[in-house]
PDB file of C-alpha atoms in Angstrom:
ATOM      1  CA  MET A  13     113.150  95.453 105.954  1.00 87.00           C
ATOM      2  CA  THR A  14     113.717  92.918 108.682  1.00 92.00           C
ATOM      3  CA  ARG A  15     112.378  89.367 108.571  1.00 93.00           C
ATOM      4  CA  ASN A  16     109.989  89.938 111.493  1.00 93.00           C
ATOM      5  CA  ARG A  17     108.620  93.151 110.029  1.00 95.00           C
ATOM      6  CA  LEU A  18     108.074  91.512 106.628  1.00 95.00           C
ATOM      7  CA  TYR A  19     106.307  88.542 108.208  1.00 95.00           C
ATOM      8  CA  LEU A  20     104.127  90.801 110.363  1.00 95.00           C
ATOM      9  CA  MET A  21     103.168  93.011 107.416  1.00 96.00           C
ATOM     10  CA  LEU A  22     102.510  89.993 105.210  1.00 94.00           C
ATOM     11  CA  GLY A  23     100.396  88.332 107.907  1.00 94.00           C
ATOM     12  CA  LEU A  24      98.332  91.488 108.390  1.00 96.00           C
ATOM     13  CA  GLY A  25      97.997  91.913 104.624  1.00 92.00           C
ATOM     14  CA  ILE A  26      96.828  88.325 104.199  1.00 93.00           C
ATOM     15  CA  ALA A  27      94.265  88.730 106.995  1.00 94.00           C
ATOM     16  CA  ALA A  28      93.014  91.999 105.504  1.00 91.00           C
ATOM     17  CA  GLY A  29      92.880  90.488 102.022  1.00 87.00           C
ATOM     18  CA  TYR A  30      90.869  87.466 103.123  1.00 90.00           C
ATOM     19  CA  GLY A  31      88.630  89.725 105.213  1.00 90.00           C
ATOM     20  CA  TRP A  32      87.939  91.962 102.236  1.00 84.00           C
ATOM     21  CA  VAL A  33      87.256  89.015  99.919  1.00 83.00           C
ATOM     22  CA  ILE A  34      84.877  87.447 102.452  1.00 86.00           C
ATOM     23  CA  TRP A  35      83.069  90.754 102.994  1.00 83.00           C
ATOM     24  CA  SER A  36      82.893  91.353  99.233  1.00 80.00           C
ATOM     25  CA  SER A  37      81.529  87.885  98.506  1.00 78.00           C
ATOM     26  CA  GLN A  38      78.799  88.320 101.122  1.00 81.00           C
ATOM     27  CA  ASN A  39      77.841  91.752  99.798  1.00 75.00           C
ATOM     28  CA  ASP A  40      77.691  90.835  96.086  1.00 70.00           C
ATOM     29  CA  ALA A  41      80.735  92.918  95.084  1.00 60.00           C
ATOM     30  CA  LEU A  42      80.627  91.370  91.596  1.00 60.00           C
ATOM     31  CA  HIS A  43      77.555  93.455  90.797  1.00 61.00           C
ATOM     32  CA  SER A  44      78.205  96.497  92.958  1.00 62.00           C
ATOM     33  CA  ASP A  45      79.567  99.917  92.096  1.00 63.00           C
ATOM     34  CA  LEU A  46      80.903 100.336  95.649  1.00 65.00           C
ATOM     35  CA  THR A  47      84.678 100.665  95.596  1.00 68.00           C
ATOM     36  CA  PRO A  48      87.279 101.292  98.315  1.00 72.00           C
ATOM     37  CA  CYS A  49      89.565 102.828  95.673  1.00 77.00           C
ATOM     38  CA  LEU A  50      90.384 106.385  96.734  1.00 81.00           C
ATOM     39  CA  PHE A  51      91.767 107.202  93.275  1.00 83.00           C
ATOM     40  CA  LYS A  52      88.580 106.125  91.491  1.00 81.00           C
ATOM     41  CA  ASN A  53      86.354 107.820  94.072  1.00 79.00           C
ATOM     42  CA  ALA A  54      88.293 111.087  93.678  1.00 85.00           C
ATOM     43  CA  THR A  55      88.779 111.104  89.892  1.00 85.00           C
ATOM     44  CA  GLY A  56      86.140 108.749  88.467  1.00 81.00           C
ATOM     45  CA  ILE A  57      88.960 106.944  86.621  1.00 83.00           C
ATOM     46  CA  ALA A  58      89.877 103.356  87.438  1.00 83.00           C
ATOM     47  CA  CYS A  59      93.306 102.753  88.936  1.00 85.00           C
ATOM     48  CA  PRO A  60      95.535  99.881  87.732  1.00 86.00           C
ATOM     49  CA  SER A  61      94.219  97.569  90.451  1.00 84.00           C
ATOM     50  CA  CYS A  62      90.516  98.408  90.161  1.00 85.00           C
ATOM     51  CA  GLY A  63      88.578  95.187  89.716  1.00 84.00           C
ATOM     52  CA  SER A  64      91.175  93.010  91.441  1.00 86.00           C
ATOM     53  CA  THR A  65      88.809  91.907  94.204  1.00 84.00           C
ATOM     54  CA  ARG A  66      86.091  91.047  91.697  1.00 85.00           C
ATOM     55  CA  SER A  67      88.709  89.198  89.662  1.00 90.00           C
ATOM     56  CA  VAL A  68      89.686  87.123  92.719  1.00 90.00           C
ATOM     57  CA  LEU A  69      85.994  86.410  93.410  1.00 89.00           C
ATOM     58  CA  LEU A  70      85.442  85.277  89.807  1.00 90.00           C
ATOM     59  CA  LEU A  71      88.520  83.088  90.019  1.00 92.00           C
ATOM     60  CA  SER A  72      87.255  81.495  93.233  1.00 87.00           C
ATOM     61  CA  GLN A  73      84.064  80.605  91.373  1.00 88.00           C
ATOM     62  CA  GLY A  74      86.018  78.968  88.553  1.00 92.00           C
ATOM     63  CA  TYR A  75      85.704  81.755  85.968  1.00 93.00           C
ATOM     64  CA  PHE A  76      89.366  82.046  84.991  1.00 93.00           C
ATOM     65  CA  SER A  77      88.857  83.832  81.647  1.00 93.00           C
ATOM     66  CA  LYS A  78      86.379  86.337  83.122  1.00 93.00           C
ATOM     67  CA  ALA A  79      88.777  86.987  86.013  1.00 92.00           C
ATOM     68  CA  LEU A  80      91.653  87.524  83.597  1.00 91.00           C
ATOM     69  CA  LEU A  81      89.628  89.919  81.456  1.00 90.00           C
ATOM     70  CA  LEU A  82      88.362  91.879  84.449  1.00 88.00           C
ATOM     71  CA  ASN A  83      91.843  92.502  85.866  1.00 90.00           C
ATOM     72  CA  PRO A  84      94.908  90.295  85.339  1.00 91.00           C
ATOM     73  CA  LEU A  85      96.333  91.550  88.648  1.00 91.00           C
ATOM     74  CA  GLY A  86      93.579  89.560  90.372  1.00 91.00           C
ATOM     75  CA  ILE A  87      95.219  86.321  89.215  1.00 93.00           C
ATOM     76  CA  PHE A  88      98.512  87.446  90.746  1.00 92.00           C
ATOM     77  CA  MET A  89      96.748  88.487  93.965  1.00 92.00           C
ATOM     78  CA  ALA A  90      94.941  85.140  94.190  1.00 93.00           C
ATOM     79  CA  LEU A  91      98.222  83.266  93.826  1.00 94.00           C
ATOM     80  CA  ILE A  92      99.749  85.300  96.644  1.00 93.00           C
ATOM     81  CA  MET A  93      96.674  84.734  98.821  1.00 93.00           C
ATOM     82  CA  VAL A  94      96.927  80.977  98.336  1.00 94.00           C
ATOM     83  CA  ILE A  95     100.703  80.507  98.577  1.00 96.00           C
ATOM     84  CA  ALA A  96     101.812  83.153 101.111  1.00 95.00           C
ATOM     85  CA  PRO A  97      99.917  81.879 104.188  1.00 96.00           C
ATOM     86  CA  PHE A  98     101.404  78.389 103.843  1.00 96.00           C
ATOM     87  CA  TRP A  99     104.886  79.718 103.134  1.00 96.00           C
ATOM     88  CA  LEU A 100     104.674  82.121 106.061  1.00 95.00           C
ATOM     89  CA  LEU A 101     103.451  79.375 108.382  1.00 95.00           C
ATOM     90  CA  TYR A 102     106.205  77.020 107.164  1.00 96.00           C
ATOM     91  CA  ASP A 103     108.900  79.577 107.986  1.00 96.00           C
ATOM     92  CA  ILE A 104     107.446  80.468 111.387  1.00 94.00           C
ATOM     93  CA  VAL A 105     106.877  76.883 112.539  1.00 95.00           C
ATOM     94  CA  LEU A 106     110.256  75.604 111.364  1.00 96.00           C
ATOM     95  CA  ASN A 107     112.100  78.856 112.173  1.00 95.00           C
ATOM     96  CA  LYS A 108     113.291  79.250 108.585  1.00 95.00           C
ATOM     97  CA  ASP A 109     113.958  82.310 106.427  1.00 95.00           C
ATOM     98  CA  THR A 110     112.988  80.991 102.991  1.00 97.00           C
ATOM     99  CA  LEU A 111     110.253  83.573 102.391  1.00 96.00           C
ATOM    100  CA  TYR A 112     112.469  86.419 103.565  1.00 97.00           C
ATOM    101  CA  TYR A 113     115.381  85.192 101.430  1.00 97.00           C
ATOM    102  CA  ASN A 114     113.184  85.013  98.312  1.00 96.00           C
ATOM    103  CA  TYR A 115     111.651  88.410  99.084  1.00 96.00           C
ATOM    104  CA  LYS A 116     115.135  89.963  99.201  1.00 96.00           C
ATOM    105  CA  LYS A 117     116.085  88.171  95.984  1.00 97.00           C
ATOM    106  CA  ALA A 118     112.919  89.446  94.256  1.00 96.00           C
ATOM    107  CA  GLU A 119     113.603  92.948  95.574  1.00 95.00           C
ATOM    108  CA  ASP A 120     117.101  92.860  94.075  1.00 96.00           C
ATOM    109  CA  THR A 121     115.728  91.586  90.755  1.00 97.00           C
ATOM    110  CA  ILE A 122     113.102  94.329  90.576  1.00 96.00           C
ATOM    111  CA  ARG A 123     115.856  96.917  91.032  1.00 96.00           C
ATOM    112  CA  ILE A 124     117.422  95.846  87.727  1.00 97.00           C
ATOM    113  CA  LYS A 125     116.581  98.669  85.332  1.00 97.00           C
ATOM    114  CA  TRP A 126     115.108  96.616  82.459  1.00 97.00           C
ATOM    115  CA  VAL A 127     113.023  94.522  84.880  1.00 97.00           C
ATOM    116  CA  ALA A 128     111.667  97.633  86.615  1.00 96.00           C
ATOM    117  CA  ILE A 129     110.830  99.306  83.298  1.00 97.00           C
ATOM    118  CA  SER A 130     109.106  96.149  82.042  1.00 97.00           C
ATOM    119  CA  LEU A 131     106.996  95.887  85.191  1.00 95.00           C
ATOM    120  CA  ILE A 132     106.079  99.578  85.056  1.00 95.00           C
ATOM    121  CA  LEU A 133     105.020  99.190  81.414  1.00 96.00           C
ATOM    122  CA  LEU A 134     102.867  96.173  82.314  1.00 93.00           C
ATOM    123  CA  ILE A 135     101.154  98.169  85.075  1.00 93.00           C
ATOM    124  CA  ILE A 136     100.559 101.079  82.665  1.00 94.00           C
ATOM    125  CA  LEU A 137      99.095  98.688  80.075  1.00 92.00           C
ATOM    126  CA  ASN A 138      96.851  97.187  82.753  1.00 89.00           C
ATOM    127  CA  TRP A 139      95.771 100.702  83.752  1.00 90.00           C
ATOM    128  CA  LEU A 140      94.932 101.580  80.149  1.00 91.00           C
ATOM    129  CA  TRP A 141      92.998  98.293  79.907  1.00 87.00           C
ATOM    130  CA  ASN A 142      91.002  99.234  83.024  1.00 84.00           C
ATOM    131  CA  ILE A 143      90.270 102.723  81.710  1.00 86.00           C
ATOM    132  CA  GLN A 144      89.241 101.389  78.284  1.00 86.00           C
ATOM    133  CA  LYS A 145      86.813  98.911  79.892  1.00 81.00           C
ATOM    134  CA  GLY A 146      85.325 101.648  82.043  1.00 69.00           C
ATOM    135  CA  HIS A 147      85.849  99.815  85.365  1.00 58.00           C
TER     136      HIS A 147
END
């Protein structure tokens, strides 16, 4: 992936993420059964990321432990939503490649077999956690 394509996709993803969080917070998503998850809508079973938006909303209200229990991926998503816009802006304004360089480095690290297997196991455990909770 090229630098420009990564930055465009990340910028669009950030905008969509903030848009969804704003829409969700205005429509009381914490207490709603409405879900954009195609997997859950089709099967009735939560996917590994189900509850991430509600987790981010809880985190924004200061409920760290509730957010963590709802879906730990929400914590990771919130960190990306806070850090990525500033990092992206820094690189664009100063014409740097620090985000792109670290993305490539992370991509190479994830391709290491034991790292990939560990991450896949964590996602499976998170999925089982979501299914067990019934979310």
